[in-house]
Amino acid sequence: MKSINSLATSILIFLGVFSCQNILADTYNIWAGSYYYAPATLTINLGDTVNWYNEGGFHNVNAETSTITGEDFYNPEAFSSSATSQTGALIYSHVFTIPGTYNYDCSIGSHALNGMVGSINVVMNNNIDIPANPVYVTFRVNMQNEAVNQSGVFMAGGPWQVTGNSALGYTAAGISGGTPPGIAMQDDDNDNIWEATIPLEENTFFYWKFRNGYFTDWAAIEGAWEPNFAGLGCGYWDNGDRRILVSGDQTTYSYCFASCDEVCPQPPVYATLSVNVADFPDPIETVEVQGSFIGWGLGETITLENTAGTIWSTQVLLPANSDHNYRFIVNGQIESLSSVGSCLSVDPSGEFEPTRLLTTTTDDIEVPVVCFESCLDCGQGFEGCTDPNAANYDSNATIDIGGCVYDMLFSVDMTGYNTASIQTINVNGTFNGWCGSCNELFDDDGDNVYTAVIPLPPGPIEYLYTIDGWSEQEIFGENDQCVVGVPSENDSTFVYYNRVDTVEEVLFNAVPVNCFNSCFECEN
């Protein structure tokens, strides 16, 4: 561990290699004539002065509101001048103290419509001295979810510095105005990823935050600075700054603005939900929706509005690229959904009732209108299982899209076990995600045989009996005849041995009644 004295020494050395901006300001002239500014476009440095002179006619300089569109120019700083017709006279002079792009026009008559417009790009240079042992570090920040300030994006920070202004006695020292105004970043390809590369001293800590907009002190507008990251996983010291240890092993760092993550979440999207109540038997009083986006408890609902005839709709704001479960409620009656349907989410363990499923993308979505308690609109029929042998056979179903399930009786003999000390006997398998305590077996007649009937889709299954979830489980070997070996996904040399059976498309299925941890019946 580096001692405090040596760390303080390295800090002082590091601070000595940086200097603030020292730019000699220049002055530029623009000439105004009959429907022109010359030059019409100009790039200058922060702190430079621009003078506009009249070469003939009656002109002004307007950088507030576009005379052509009537909309705000949205310049980093607004300004305008009075008009003059005196040839050779100074129309206006402005010192540019905020970086960014400035658009302007002549607001007299139809001058702007005839082409009398101009723009000035004000550039802020980052003059940073190179340290003794430099590592050129590139910082990138994703601003896709932010309205970027007209003046651009900046970062401010530096190494440790002893100070009396911090409760902890030290803070991030400024480099290149690392305290405000900061280091200017660039987005040359307009992809909302802003970037800056700066030389930093190797093997030192660098602290900083990104800032949306140019400001000359810490009292920026609300939301300009990133938040205090303390407690969020990437914040240090009293201001919750970002931090890296400068190393040649990693020279590029990417972040989402105001987040500890590299990838920004997509902005939320609107989803329109609509239900047709034409088949509901009673007069309609209220139509609501409940779901993962609002809650499942009493009173946790969103009220729908009658938008057309028997159609009721609402719009909800949801995270992009995410799944959401929901169901409609009419007159306080929660819809009862089949276990088969193209719009449904069905719990394979049977613990939870079926719900509707909505998957969002990055675009707003209008979910097709559905009939109450159906995945189709009223009059289009009903999806469901049409096989009378299935446990979920629906006599009202007119469209079979698959999804029939068939009863399977699981039975395990616990003879020889002290069941008084056991809370639950469970069955776990491929059909319930090996969930632990999802499916419990019961001994209703006291014969030590624990049973449960579980509706399952047809096909092969693997399973094991367990005690109290996963507190204890059956263990088999390669010589046991009722099991199949399955290599571990994490270690192919380790093999799981699970019971196997097949669910047939018949009225009733049953696995053999074996003793716990055995392929055979209990001896007694």
Coordinates of N, CA and C in Angstrom, one line a residue, residues 150 278 350 359 421:
Q150 N -27.0 23.5 -26.1 CA -26.5 24.2 -27.3 C -25.0 24.3 -27.3
A278 N -67.9 -6.3 -26.0 CA -69.2 -6.6 -26.7 C -69.9 -7.9 -26.2
G350 N -47.9 -23.9 -12.7 CA -49.3 -23.8 -12.4 C -49.6 -23.0 -11.1
T359 N -44.7 -7.6 -25.1 CA -43.3 -7.4 -25.2 C -43.0 -6.1 -26.0
S421 N -40.3 -34.6 10.5 CA -39.3 -33.6 10.4 C -39.2 -32.9 9.1

